[in-house]
Amino acid sequence: MTTATLSIDLGAIVRNWQALDATSTCETGAVVKANGYGLGAPVVGRALVRAGVRNFFVATAAEGATLRAAIGNGPVIYVFSGHMDGDTGAIRDAALTPLLNSVDQMLRHVEALPGAPFGIQLDSGMNRLGMEPGEWSAVRDIAIAQGPVMLMSHLACSDEPDHPMNAQQLGAFHEMTDGLDIPRSLAATGGTLLGTDYHFDMTRPGVGLYGGLPFIEAEPVVTLDLPVIQVRDVAIGESVGYANSWTAPRASRIATISGGYADGLIRAMGPRATLYAGDVPCPVVGRVSMDLITADITTLGHDPSHLQLMGRHQSIDTVAAAAGTIGYEILTQLGLRYERVFSE
Ligand SMILES: *Cc1c(COP(=O)(O)O)cnc(C)c1O
């Protein structure tokens, strides 16, 4: 079998959600955008529903429609991109709750689907999505008369607890929403860990559910085992891979594994990445290519059937550091060629 196995521990996802839920007394939602951070939104969503999750967040209406088909009626599905042109059918048919970002979106929503639920996204300083304070104060009374089910905003620096931006955005969000008696949500994973001041009525963690930073205590969720296709001896002074980028400093044994940048194994990680054969680290040598990676197994003493990239020895964030990126990107790039195996 030349397909890598991506093992996904649904039990760990549920326990990570429960651990984040236990930090607050408010509702805890679950962000499953980008196909559940690359792991499979339908399966992850169903596991979270079984664990009692009632509120989900996705990025787009199309993601919401896919999730609705998987989890059935009942849970609320919020859509961060709001109600865009062309979304009306999906929002209606899948009973989605768009988080409206602008006056234009609000007009579109109340005209197309009068009486259909919606929330409002406010910009507390990140300058990415949501109504800005001036716009909000101009339309606030009209908007509230339409009965929004949630007022939300998003923190720009919540993975840095000491960053002054956190308190600044908290203050701005209070200013825009205090006294309105509408449920509020500000915190993603990072904000959830900042403490009760940031929790309001609902937290909405994403990456922490999947075992990523900034949730340091998260249980790991993914294991990635890559099959070895071929093993060879390389003499001292011979080179391996594209552009001869690695030259054997000694007689070496090199394993070629199935998996490359087309599977989300980011090419830039090559010079710093390590694979594992059981407990033994096997450094990646040569370039990461589209479908293949070469690793030095000289010290191993036997030819393994698989090498592991993520799992017991290496987290998504360790791999991310080798590639100069963040765990979020490693997760959401996980390849479609992998066989995804879910365990409870
Ligand atoms: C992605 C996202 C989240 C979840 O963020 P994590 O850092 O993964 O917990 C929450 N809210 C908004 C608006 C988002 O875009």
Coordinates of C-alpha atoms and ligand atoms in Angstrom, one line a residue:
M1 CA 0.0 0.0 0.0
T2 CA 1.5 3.3 -1.0
T3 CA -1.0 5.5 0.8
A4 CA 0.0 7.2 4.0
T5 CA -2.3 6.8 7.0
L6 CA -3.6 9.8 8.8
S7 CA -5.0 8.5 12.1
I8 CA -7.4 10.9 13.8
D9 CA -8.3 10.4 17.4
L10 CA -11.9 11.6 17.8
G11 CA -11.8 10.9 21.5
A12 CA -8.9 13.3 21.9
I13 CA -10.9 16.0 19.9
V14 CA -13.8 15.5 22.3
R15 CA -11.6 15.6 25.4
N16 CA -9.9 18.8 24.1
W17 CA -13.3 20.4 23.6
Q18 CA -14.3 19.3 27.1
A19 CA -11.1 20.7 28.6
L20 CA -11.7 24.1 26.9
D21 CA -15.4 24.0 27.9
A22 CA -14.3 23.4 31.5
T23 CA -12.4 26.7 31.5
S24 CA -15.6 28.7 31.3
T25 CA -19.2 28.8 32.6
C26 CA -20.6 29.9 29.3
E27 CA -21.5 27.9 26.2
T28 CA -18.6 26.5 24.2
G29 CA -19.0 26.2 20.4
A30 CA -16.7 24.4 18.0
V31 CA -15.0 25.8 14.9
V32 CA -14.9 23.2 12.1
K33 CA -14.1 25.4 9.1
A34 CA -11.8 24.3 6.3
N35 CA -13.2 20.8 6.5
G36 CA -12.6 20.5 10.3
Y37 CA -9.0 22.0 10.0
G38 CA -8.3 19.4 7.3
L39 CA -9.4 16.4 9.4
G40 CA -12.9 15.9 8.0
A41 CA -15.7 18.2 9.2
P42 CA -18.6 15.6 8.8
V43 CA -16.9 13.0 11.0
V44 CA -15.5 15.5 13.5
G45 CA -18.9 17.3 13.6
R46 CA -20.8 14.1 14.4
A47 CA -18.3 13.2 17.2
L48 CA -18.8 16.6 18.7
V49 CA -22.6 16.4 18.5
R50 CA -22.5 13.1 20.3
A51 CA -20.4 14.8 23.0
G52 CA -23.1 17.5 23.4
V53 CA -21.8 20.4 21.2
R54 CA -24.7 22.5 20.1
N55 CA -23.0 25.4 18.2
F56 CA -20.7 25.1 15.2
F57 CA -18.8 27.7 13.2
V58 CA -17.7 27.5 9.6
A59 CA -16.1 30.0 7.2
T60 CA -18.5 29.7 4.2
A61 CA -22.1 28.8 3.4
A62 CA -21.0 25.9 1.3
E63 CA -19.1 24.5 4.3
G64 CA -22.2 25.0 6.4
A65 CA -24.3 23.0 3.9
T66 CA -21.9 20.1 4.0
L67 CA -21.8 20.2 7.8
R68 CA -25.6 20.3 8.1
A69 CA -26.0 17.2 5.9
A70 CA -23.6 15.4 8.3
I71 CA -25.0 16.5 11.7
G72 CA -28.7 16.9 11.0
N73 CA -31.0 19.5 12.3
G74 CA -30.7 20.9 15.8
P75 CA -27.2 22.3 16.3
V76 CA -26.7 25.9 15.2
I77 CA -24.3 26.5 12.4
Y78 CA -22.8 30.0 12.2
V79 CA -21.1 31.3 9.1
F80 CA -18.2 33.7 9.5
S81 CA -18.3 35.1 6.0
G82 CA -21.9 36.2 6.6
H83 CA -24.5 36.3 3.8
M84 CA -22.7 36.8 0.5
D85 CA -24.2 37.2 -3.0
G86 CA -25.3 33.7 -4.0
D87 CA -25.5 32.3 -0.5
T88 CA -29.2 32.7 0.0
G89 CA -30.2 29.2 -1.1
A90 CA -27.6 27.4 1.1
I91 CA -28.4 29.6 4.1
R92 CA -32.2 28.8 3.7
D93 CA -31.9 25.1 2.8
A94 CA -29.3 24.3 5.4
A95 CA -30.8 26.6 8.1
L96 CA -27.5 28.4 8.6
T97 CA -26.9 31.5 10.8
P98 CA -24.8 34.0 8.9
L99 CA -22.7 36.4 11.0
L100 CA -23.3 39.5 9.0
N101 CA -20.3 41.7 8.4
S102 CA -21.7 44.9 6.9
V103 CA -24.8 46.9 6.3
D104 CA -24.8 45.6 2.7
Q105 CA -25.0 42.0 4.0
M106 CA -27.7 42.9 6.5
L107 CA -29.9 44.4 3.8
R108 CA -29.3 41.3 1.6
H109 CA -30.2 39.0 4.4
V110 CA -33.4 40.7 5.7
E111 CA -34.6 41.2 2.1
A112 CA -33.9 37.7 0.9
L113 CA -34.8 35.8 4.0
P114 CA -37.0 37.9 6.3
G115 CA -37.2 36.5 9.7
A116 CA -34.3 34.1 9.2
P117 CA -31.8 34.1 12.1
F118 CA -28.5 36.0 11.9
G119 CA -25.7 37.3 14.0
I120 CA -23.6 40.4 13.6
Q121 CA -19.8 40.5 13.4
L122 CA -18.2 43.6 14.8
D123 CA -14.6 44.9 14.2
S124 CA -13.0 45.5 17.5
G125 CA -9.7 46.4 16.0
M126 CA -8.4 43.5 13.8
N127 CA -9.6 45.3 10.6
R128 CA -10.5 42.1 8.8
L129 CA -14.2 41.4 9.1
G130 CA -17.2 43.0 10.8
M131 CA -18.8 46.4 11.2
E132 CA -16.5 49.1 12.5
P133 CA -17.6 51.2 15.5
G134 CA -18.8 54.2 13.4
E135 CA -20.8 52.0 11.1
W136 CA -22.2 50.0 14.0
S137 CA -23.4 53.1 15.9
A138 CA -25.1 54.4 12.8
V139 CA -27.1 51.2 12.2
R140 CA -27.2 49.7 15.7
D141 CA -30.9 50.5 16.5
I142 CA -32.2 49.3 13.1
A143 CA -30.0 46.2 13.3
I144 CA -31.2 45.3 16.8
A145 CA -34.8 45.7 15.8
Q146 CA -34.2 42.8 13.4
G147 CA -33.3 40.5 16.3
P148 CA -29.7 39.3 15.9
V149 CA -29.0 36.1 17.9
M150 CA -25.4 36.9 18.5
L151 CA -22.9 39.8 18.5
M152 CA -19.3 38.6 17.9
S153 CA -15.8 39.9 17.3
H154 CA -12.4 38.3 16.9
L155 CA -9.1 38.9 18.6
A156 CA -5.9 39.6 16.6
C157 CA -3.3 38.7 19.2
S158 CA -4.9 36.2 21.6
D159 CA -2.0 33.7 21.3
E160 CA 0.1 36.3 23.1
P161 CA -1.5 36.6 26.5
D162 CA 0.5 39.7 27.4
H163 CA -0.2 41.6 24.2
P164 CA -1.9 45.0 24.9
M165 CA -4.1 44.4 21.9
N166 CA -6.2 41.9 23.9
A167 CA -7.3 44.4 26.5
Q168 CA -7.8 47.0 23.9
Q169 CA -10.1 44.9 21.8
L170 CA -11.9 43.7 24.9
G171 CA -12.6 47.3 25.8
A172 CA -13.8 48.1 22.2
F173 CA -16.1 45.1 22.2
H174 CA -17.6 46.1 25.6
E175 CA -18.2 49.6 24.2
M176 CA -20.0 48.4 21.2
T177 CA -22.1 45.8 22.9
D178 CA -22.7 46.5 26.6
G179 CA -26.3 46.8 27.7
L180 CA -27.8 45.3 24.6
D181 CA -28.9 41.9 26.1
I182 CA -27.9 39.9 23.0
P183 CA -25.6 36.9 23.4
R184 CA -21.9 37.8 22.8
S185 CA -18.9 35.9 21.6
L186 CA -15.3 37.1 21.4
A187 CA -12.9 34.2 22.2
A188 CA -11.4 31.6 19.9
T189 CA -8.9 29.1 21.4
G190 CA -6.4 31.9 22.5
G191 CA -9.2 34.1 23.9
T192 CA -10.7 31.1 25.8
L193 CA -7.3 30.7 27.6
L194 CA -7.1 34.4 28.5
G195 CA -9.7 33.9 31.2
T196 CA -13.3 34.7 32.1
D197 CA -13.2 38.4 31.1
Y198 CA -13.0 37.2 27.5
H199 CA -15.7 34.5 27.6
F200 CA -19.0 36.4 27.4
D201 CA -21.8 34.0 26.4
M202 CA -20.0 31.7 24.0
T203 CA -16.4 30.7 23.3
R204 CA -15.6 29.3 19.9
P205 CA -12.3 27.3 19.9
G206 CA -10.9 25.8 16.7
V207 CA -7.3 24.8 16.7
G208 CA -7.2 23.7 20.3
L209 CA -9.7 21.0 19.6
Y210 CA -7.3 19.6 17.0
G211 CA -4.3 19.5 19.4
G212 CA -2.7 22.8 18.3
L213 CA -1.1 25.8 20.0
P214 CA -1.9 28.0 21.8
F215 CA -3.7 25.3 23.8
I216 CA -0.5 23.9 25.3
E217 CA -2.3 21.2 27.3
A218 CA -4.1 19.8 24.3
E219 CA -4.1 16.1 23.7
P220 CA -2.5 15.3 20.3
V221 CA -5.1 14.3 17.7
V222 CA -3.3 13.3 14.5
T223 CA -0.7 10.6 13.7
L224 CA 0.8 10.5 10.2
D225 CA 2.6 7.3 9.1
L226 CA 4.2 7.4 5.7
P227 CA 5.0 4.1 3.9
V228 CA 8.6 3.4 2.8
I229 CA 8.6 2.6 -0.9
Q230 CA 12.3 1.8 -1.4
V231 CA 15.5 1.6 0.6
R232 CA 19.1 2.0 -0.8
D233 CA 22.7 2.3 0.2
V234 CA 24.4 5.5 -0.7
A235 CA 28.2 5.7 -0.7
I236 CA 30.1 8.6 1.0
G237 CA 30.2 11.6 -1.4
E238 CA 27.1 10.5 -3.3
S239 CA 24.1 12.9 -3.4
V240 CA 20.4 12.5 -2.9
G241 CA 17.4 14.2 -4.5
Y242 CA 16.8 17.3 -6.6
A243 CA 19.7 19.7 -7.1
N244 CA 22.1 17.3 -5.3
S245 CA 21.2 19.3 -2.2
W246 CA 22.4 16.6 0.3
T247 CA 25.7 14.7 0.0
A248 CA 26.3 11.6 2.1
P249 CA 29.0 12.4 4.7
R250 CA 29.5 8.7 5.3
A251 CA 28.1 5.4 3.8
S252 CA 24.4 5.8 4.4
R253 CA 21.1 4.0 4.2
I254 CA 18.4 6.1 2.7
A255 CA 14.6 5.4 2.7
T256 CA 12.3 6.9 0.2
I257 CA 8.8 7.4 1.5
S258 CA 5.5 8.1 -0.1
G259 CA 4.4 11.6 0.6
G260 CA 5.6 15.1 -0.5
Y261 CA 4.5 18.7 -0.8
A262 CA 1.5 17.7 -2.8
D263 CA 0.3 16.0 0.4
G264 CA 0.9 19.2 2.4
L265 CA 4.4 18.2 3.6
I266 CA 5.7 21.7 3.1
R267 CA 8.8 21.8 1.0
A268 CA 10.5 24.4 3.2
M269 CA 10.6 22.0 6.1
G270 CA 13.2 19.7 4.4
P271 CA 16.4 20.9 5.9
R272 CA 15.0 20.8 9.5
A273 CA 12.5 18.0 9.5
T274 CA 12.8 14.6 11.2
L275 CA 10.8 11.4 10.7
Y276 CA 10.6 8.7 13.3
A277 CA 11.0 4.9 13.1
G278 CA 9.6 3.9 16.5
D279 CA 11.7 6.0 18.9
V280 CA 14.6 6.6 16.5
P281 CA 14.8 10.0 14.7
C282 CA 15.6 9.8 11.0
P283 CA 16.5 13.1 9.5
V284 CA 15.0 14.2 6.2
V285 CA 17.8 14.5 3.6
G286 CA 17.6 16.1 0.3
R287 CA 14.7 18.1 -1.0
V288 CA 11.0 17.3 -0.3
S289 CA 9.6 16.6 -3.7
M290 CA 6.0 16.5 -4.9
D291 CA 5.3 12.9 -3.9
L292 CA 8.4 11.7 -2.1
I293 CA 10.7 12.4 0.8
T294 CA 14.1 10.8 1.5
A295 CA 15.3 10.1 5.0
D296 CA 18.5 8.9 6.5
I297 CA 17.9 5.6 8.4
T298 CA 21.6 4.6 8.8
T299 CA 21.5 4.4 12.5
L300 CA 18.3 2.4 12.6
G301 CA 19.9 -1.0 11.8
H302 CA 16.8 -2.3 9.9
D303 CA 14.6 -1.2 7.1
P304 CA 11.2 0.1 8.4
S305 CA 7.9 -0.3 6.6
H306 CA 6.8 3.2 7.7
L307 CA 8.2 6.4 9.1
Q308 CA 6.1 8.7 11.3
L309 CA 6.0 12.5 10.8
M310 CA 3.4 13.4 13.4
G311 CA 2.4 11.5 16.5
R312 CA 4.0 10.6 19.8
H313 CA 7.4 12.2 19.1
Q314 CA 6.4 15.2 17.1
S315 CA 3.4 17.5 17.3
I316 CA 1.9 19.5 14.5
D317 CA 3.6 22.6 15.9
T318 CA 7.0 21.0 15.9
V319 CA 6.5 20.1 12.2
A320 CA 5.2 23.6 11.6
A321 CA 8.4 25.1 13.2
A322 CA 10.6 23.1 10.9
A323 CA 8.6 24.6 7.9
G324 CA 8.6 28.1 9.3
T325 CA 4.8 28.1 9.7
I326 CA 2.0 27.4 12.2
G327 CA 0.2 24.3 13.2
Y328 CA -3.0 25.6 11.6
E329 CA -1.3 25.5 8.2
I330 CA 0.1 22.0 8.7
L331 CA -3.4 20.7 9.6
T332 CA -5.3 22.4 6.8
Q333 CA -2.8 21.3 4.2
L334 CA -3.0 17.6 5.2
G335 CA -3.3 15.8 1.9
L336 CA -6.3 14.3 0.3
R337 CA -4.3 11.2 -0.7
Y338 CA -4.0 10.1 2.9
E339 CA -6.3 7.4 4.1
R340 CA -8.0 9.0 7.0
V341 CA -8.6 6.5 9.8
F342 CA -10.8 7.7 12.7
S343 CA -10.7 6.2 16.2
E344 CA -12.9 7.0 19.1
Ligands
LIG1 C1 -10.8 30.5 12.8 C2 -11.6 31.3 13.7 C3 -11.9 30.9 15.0 C4 -11.2 29.7 15.7 O1 -9.8 30.1 15.9 P1 -8.8 29.2 16.6 O2 -7.6 30.0 16.8 O3 -8.5 28.1 15.6 O4 -9.4 28.7 17.9 C5 -12.8 31.6 15.8 N1 -13.3 32.8 15.3 C6 -13.1 33.2 14.1 C7 -13.8 34.5 13.6 C8 -12.2 32.5 13.2 O5 -12.0 33.0 12.0

